[in-house]
PDB file of C-alpha atoms in Angstrom:
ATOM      1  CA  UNK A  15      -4.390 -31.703   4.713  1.00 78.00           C
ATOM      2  CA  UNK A  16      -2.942 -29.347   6.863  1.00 84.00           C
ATOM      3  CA  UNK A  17      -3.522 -25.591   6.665  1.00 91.00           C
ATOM      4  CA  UNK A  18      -1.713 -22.560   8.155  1.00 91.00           C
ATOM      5  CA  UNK A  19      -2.651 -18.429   7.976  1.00 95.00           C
ATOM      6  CA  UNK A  20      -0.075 -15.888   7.647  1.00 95.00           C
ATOM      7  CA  UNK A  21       0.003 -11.992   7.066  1.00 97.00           C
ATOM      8  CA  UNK A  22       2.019 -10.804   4.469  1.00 97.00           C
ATOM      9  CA  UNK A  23       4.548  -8.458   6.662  1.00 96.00           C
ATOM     10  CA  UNK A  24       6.069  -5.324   5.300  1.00 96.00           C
ATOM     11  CA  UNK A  25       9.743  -6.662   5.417  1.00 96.00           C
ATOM     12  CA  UNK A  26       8.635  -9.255   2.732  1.00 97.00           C
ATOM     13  CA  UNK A  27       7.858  -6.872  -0.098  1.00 96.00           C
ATOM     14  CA  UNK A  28      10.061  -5.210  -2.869  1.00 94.00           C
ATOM     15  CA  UNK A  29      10.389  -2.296  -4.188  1.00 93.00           C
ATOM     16  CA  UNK A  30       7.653  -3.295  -6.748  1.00 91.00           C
ATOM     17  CA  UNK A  31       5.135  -3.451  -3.936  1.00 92.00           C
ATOM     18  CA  UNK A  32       4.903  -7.208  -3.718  1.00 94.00           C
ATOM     19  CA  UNK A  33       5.942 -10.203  -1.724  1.00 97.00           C
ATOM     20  CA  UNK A  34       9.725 -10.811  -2.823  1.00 96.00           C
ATOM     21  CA  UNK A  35       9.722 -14.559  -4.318  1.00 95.00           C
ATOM     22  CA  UNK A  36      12.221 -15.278  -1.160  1.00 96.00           C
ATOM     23  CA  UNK A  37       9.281 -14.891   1.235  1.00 97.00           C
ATOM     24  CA  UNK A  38       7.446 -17.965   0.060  1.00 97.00           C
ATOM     25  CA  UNK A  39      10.061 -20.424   0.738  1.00 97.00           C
ATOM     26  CA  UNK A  40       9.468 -18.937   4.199  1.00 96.00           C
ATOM     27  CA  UNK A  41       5.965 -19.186   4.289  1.00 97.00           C
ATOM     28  CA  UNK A  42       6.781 -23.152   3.150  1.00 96.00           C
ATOM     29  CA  UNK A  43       8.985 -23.954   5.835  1.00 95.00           C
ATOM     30  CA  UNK A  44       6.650 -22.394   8.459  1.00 94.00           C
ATOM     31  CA  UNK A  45       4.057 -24.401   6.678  1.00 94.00           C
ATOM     32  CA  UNK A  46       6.454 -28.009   6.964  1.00 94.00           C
ATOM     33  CA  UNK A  47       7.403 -27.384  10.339  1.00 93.00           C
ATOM     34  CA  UNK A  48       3.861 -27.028  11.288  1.00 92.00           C
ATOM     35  CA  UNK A  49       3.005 -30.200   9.512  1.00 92.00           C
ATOM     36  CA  UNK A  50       5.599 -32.325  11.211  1.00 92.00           C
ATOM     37  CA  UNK A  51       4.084 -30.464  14.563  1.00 91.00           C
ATOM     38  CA  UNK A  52       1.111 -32.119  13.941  1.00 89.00           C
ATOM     39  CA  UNK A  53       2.459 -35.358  13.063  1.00 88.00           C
ATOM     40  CA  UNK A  54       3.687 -35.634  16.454  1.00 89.00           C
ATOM     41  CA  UNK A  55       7.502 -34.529  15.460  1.00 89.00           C
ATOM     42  CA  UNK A  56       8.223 -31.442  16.939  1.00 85.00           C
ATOM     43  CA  UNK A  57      11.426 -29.359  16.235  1.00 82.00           C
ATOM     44  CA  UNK A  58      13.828 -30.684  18.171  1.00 84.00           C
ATOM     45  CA  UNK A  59      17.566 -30.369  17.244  1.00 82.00           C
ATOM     46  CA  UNK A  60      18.730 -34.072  19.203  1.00 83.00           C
ATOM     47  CA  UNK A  61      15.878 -35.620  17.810  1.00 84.00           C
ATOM     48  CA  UNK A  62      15.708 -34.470  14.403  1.00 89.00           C
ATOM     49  CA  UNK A  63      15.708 -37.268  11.158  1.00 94.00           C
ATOM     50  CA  UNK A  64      14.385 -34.868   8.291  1.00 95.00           C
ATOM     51  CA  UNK A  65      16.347 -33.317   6.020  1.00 96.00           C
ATOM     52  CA  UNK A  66      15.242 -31.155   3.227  1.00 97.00           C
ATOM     53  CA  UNK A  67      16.543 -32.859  -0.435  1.00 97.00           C
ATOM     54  CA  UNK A  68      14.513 -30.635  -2.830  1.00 97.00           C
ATOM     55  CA  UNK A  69      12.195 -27.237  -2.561  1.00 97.00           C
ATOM     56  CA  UNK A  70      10.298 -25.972  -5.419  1.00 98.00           C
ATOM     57  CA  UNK A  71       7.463 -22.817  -5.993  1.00 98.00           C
ATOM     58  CA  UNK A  72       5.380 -21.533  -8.814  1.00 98.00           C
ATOM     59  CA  UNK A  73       4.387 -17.980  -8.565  1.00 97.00           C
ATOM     60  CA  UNK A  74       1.054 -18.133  -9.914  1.00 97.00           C
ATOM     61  CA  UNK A  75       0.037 -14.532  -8.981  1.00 97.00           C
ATOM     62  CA  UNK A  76       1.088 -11.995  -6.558  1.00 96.00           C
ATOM     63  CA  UNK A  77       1.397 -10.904  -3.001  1.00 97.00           C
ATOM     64  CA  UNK A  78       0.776  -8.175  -1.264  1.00 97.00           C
ATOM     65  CA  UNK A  79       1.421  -6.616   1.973  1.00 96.00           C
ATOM     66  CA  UNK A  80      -0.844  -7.085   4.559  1.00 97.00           C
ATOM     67  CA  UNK A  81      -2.724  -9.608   2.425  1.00 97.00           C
ATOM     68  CA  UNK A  82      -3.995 -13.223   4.612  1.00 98.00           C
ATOM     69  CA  UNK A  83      -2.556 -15.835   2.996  1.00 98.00           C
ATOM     70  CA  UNK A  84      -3.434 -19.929   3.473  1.00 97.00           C
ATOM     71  CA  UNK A  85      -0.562 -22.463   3.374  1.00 97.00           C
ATOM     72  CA  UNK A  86      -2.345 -25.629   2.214  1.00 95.00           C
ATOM     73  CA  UNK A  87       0.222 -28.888   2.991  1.00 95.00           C
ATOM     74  CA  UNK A  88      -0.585 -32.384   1.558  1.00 94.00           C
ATOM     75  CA  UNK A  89       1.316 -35.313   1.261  1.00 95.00           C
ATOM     76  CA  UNK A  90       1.725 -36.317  -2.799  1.00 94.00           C
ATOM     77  CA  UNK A  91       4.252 -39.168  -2.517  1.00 96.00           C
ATOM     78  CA  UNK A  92       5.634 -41.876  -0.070  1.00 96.00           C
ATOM     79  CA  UNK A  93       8.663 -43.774  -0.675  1.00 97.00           C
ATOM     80  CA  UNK A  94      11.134 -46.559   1.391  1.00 97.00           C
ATOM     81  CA  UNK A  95      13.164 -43.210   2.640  1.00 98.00           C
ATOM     82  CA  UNK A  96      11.528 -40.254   1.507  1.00 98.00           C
ATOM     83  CA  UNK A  97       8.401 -38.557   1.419  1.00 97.00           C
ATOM     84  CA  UNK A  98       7.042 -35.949  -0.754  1.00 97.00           C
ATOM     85  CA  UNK A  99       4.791 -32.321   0.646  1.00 96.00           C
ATOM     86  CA  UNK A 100       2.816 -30.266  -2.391  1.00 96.00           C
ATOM     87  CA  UNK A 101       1.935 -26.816  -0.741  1.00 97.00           C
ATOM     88  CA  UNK A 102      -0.517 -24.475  -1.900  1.00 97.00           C
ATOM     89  CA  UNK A 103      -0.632 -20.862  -1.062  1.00 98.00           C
ATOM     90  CA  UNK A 104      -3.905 -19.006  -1.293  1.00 98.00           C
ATOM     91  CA  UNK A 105      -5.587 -15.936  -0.630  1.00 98.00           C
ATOM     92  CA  UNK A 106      -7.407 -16.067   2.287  1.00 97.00           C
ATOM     93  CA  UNK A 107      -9.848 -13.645   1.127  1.00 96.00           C
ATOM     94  CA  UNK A 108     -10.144 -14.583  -2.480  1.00 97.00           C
ATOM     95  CA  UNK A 109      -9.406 -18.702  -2.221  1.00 96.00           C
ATOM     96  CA  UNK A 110      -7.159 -17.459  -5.480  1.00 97.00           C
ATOM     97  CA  UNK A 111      -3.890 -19.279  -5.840  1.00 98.00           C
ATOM     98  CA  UNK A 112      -0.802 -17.132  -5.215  1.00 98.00           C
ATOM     99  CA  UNK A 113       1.342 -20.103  -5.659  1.00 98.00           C
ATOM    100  CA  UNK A 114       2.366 -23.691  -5.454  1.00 98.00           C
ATOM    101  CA  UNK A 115       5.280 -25.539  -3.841  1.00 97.00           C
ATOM    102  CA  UNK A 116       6.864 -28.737  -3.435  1.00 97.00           C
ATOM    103  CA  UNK A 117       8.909 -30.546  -1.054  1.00 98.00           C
ATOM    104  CA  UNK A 118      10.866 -33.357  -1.212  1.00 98.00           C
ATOM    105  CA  UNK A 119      11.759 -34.749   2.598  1.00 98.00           C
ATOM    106  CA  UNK A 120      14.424 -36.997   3.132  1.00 98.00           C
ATOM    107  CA  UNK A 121      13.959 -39.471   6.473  1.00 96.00           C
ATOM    108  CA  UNK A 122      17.965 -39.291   7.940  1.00 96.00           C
ATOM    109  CA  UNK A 123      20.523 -40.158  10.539  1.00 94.00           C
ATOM    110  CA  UNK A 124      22.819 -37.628  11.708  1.00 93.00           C
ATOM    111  CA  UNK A 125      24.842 -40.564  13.642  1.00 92.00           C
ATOM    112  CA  UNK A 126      25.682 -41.870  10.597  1.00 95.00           C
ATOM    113  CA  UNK A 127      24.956 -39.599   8.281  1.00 96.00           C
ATOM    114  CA  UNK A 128      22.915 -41.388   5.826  1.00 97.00           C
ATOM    115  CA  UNK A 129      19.651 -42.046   4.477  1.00 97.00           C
ATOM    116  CA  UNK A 130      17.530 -44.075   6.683  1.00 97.00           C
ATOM    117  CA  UNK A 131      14.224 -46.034   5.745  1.00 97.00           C
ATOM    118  CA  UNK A 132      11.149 -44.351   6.819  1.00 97.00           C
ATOM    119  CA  UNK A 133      10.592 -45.785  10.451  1.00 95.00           C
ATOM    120  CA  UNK A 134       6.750 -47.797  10.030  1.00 95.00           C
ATOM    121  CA  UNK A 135       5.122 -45.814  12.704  1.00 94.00           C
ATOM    122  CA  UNK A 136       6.171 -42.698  10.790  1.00 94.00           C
ATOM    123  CA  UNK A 137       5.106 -44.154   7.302  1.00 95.00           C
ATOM    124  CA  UNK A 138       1.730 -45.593   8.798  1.00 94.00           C
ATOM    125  CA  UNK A 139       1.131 -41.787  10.658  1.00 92.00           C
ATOM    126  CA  UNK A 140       2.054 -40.567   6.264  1.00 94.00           C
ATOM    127  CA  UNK A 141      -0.200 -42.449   4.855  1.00 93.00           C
ATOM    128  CA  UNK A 142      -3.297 -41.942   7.015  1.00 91.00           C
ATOM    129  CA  UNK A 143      -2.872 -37.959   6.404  1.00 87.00           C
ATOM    130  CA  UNK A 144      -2.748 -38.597   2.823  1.00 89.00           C
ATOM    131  CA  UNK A 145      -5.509 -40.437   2.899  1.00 86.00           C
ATOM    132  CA  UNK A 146      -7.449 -37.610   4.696  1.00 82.00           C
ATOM    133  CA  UNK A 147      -5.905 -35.041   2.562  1.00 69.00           C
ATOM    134  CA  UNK A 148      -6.912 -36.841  -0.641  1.00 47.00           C
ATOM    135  CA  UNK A 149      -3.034 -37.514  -1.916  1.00 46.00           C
ATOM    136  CA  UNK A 150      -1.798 -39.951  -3.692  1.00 40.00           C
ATOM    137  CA  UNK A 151       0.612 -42.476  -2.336  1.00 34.00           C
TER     138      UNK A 151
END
């Protein structure tokens, strides 16, 4: 499982005091990139073979300014071309959940612009970080 801190900022609050629900989708694709960081795929635009198919968050409870919050990424699902991330976001402080997300990551070529099976290496690097995180496969 992969984990990731960030500070509410001021910019992503309302005018009701907390974080706008825009901000987590954010806070989720700071939380993927880091994930594929660690999985040895870096951003890089020439080299790129993800593509986003799906996003998905449940606000649970709310965010505040200034508040510490933990991006918790796991790997729930790994198919022929995609793969599937469940996110958590937490307080830091607290370990309450401020809510949940979901990914669903497609594995693509740009050259030809199509859906590509999951390349082994990648798939064999998937499945030993779900089996550390505790996912299913």
């Amino acid at each position: 499982m992969e984990q990731r801190e960030v500070t509410v900022r001021f910019c992503e609050t309302d005018a009701l005091g907390h974080v706008n629900n825009t901000s987590y989708f954010i806070y989720l694709e700071e939380a993927r990139i880091h994930f594929f960081s660690s999985m040895g795929y870096p951003m890089d635009v020439k080299r790129w073979n993800f593509i986003l198919a799906s996003t998905k968050c449940d606000f649970t409870n709310q965010g505040y300014f200034n508040q510490v919050l933990t991006i918790t990424t796991s790997i729930s699902r790994i198919g022929t071309k995609s793969f599937e991330l469940e996110h958590q976001i937490l307080c830091a402080q607290t370990g309450n959940q401020i809510a949940k997300g979901n990914a669903v990551i497609v594995y693509f070529d740009f050259e030809k612009q199509t859906s590509a099976a999951i390349p082994e290496v990648l798939k064999s690097k998937l499945e030993v970080h779900a089996a550390q995180g505790g996912a299913a496969i």
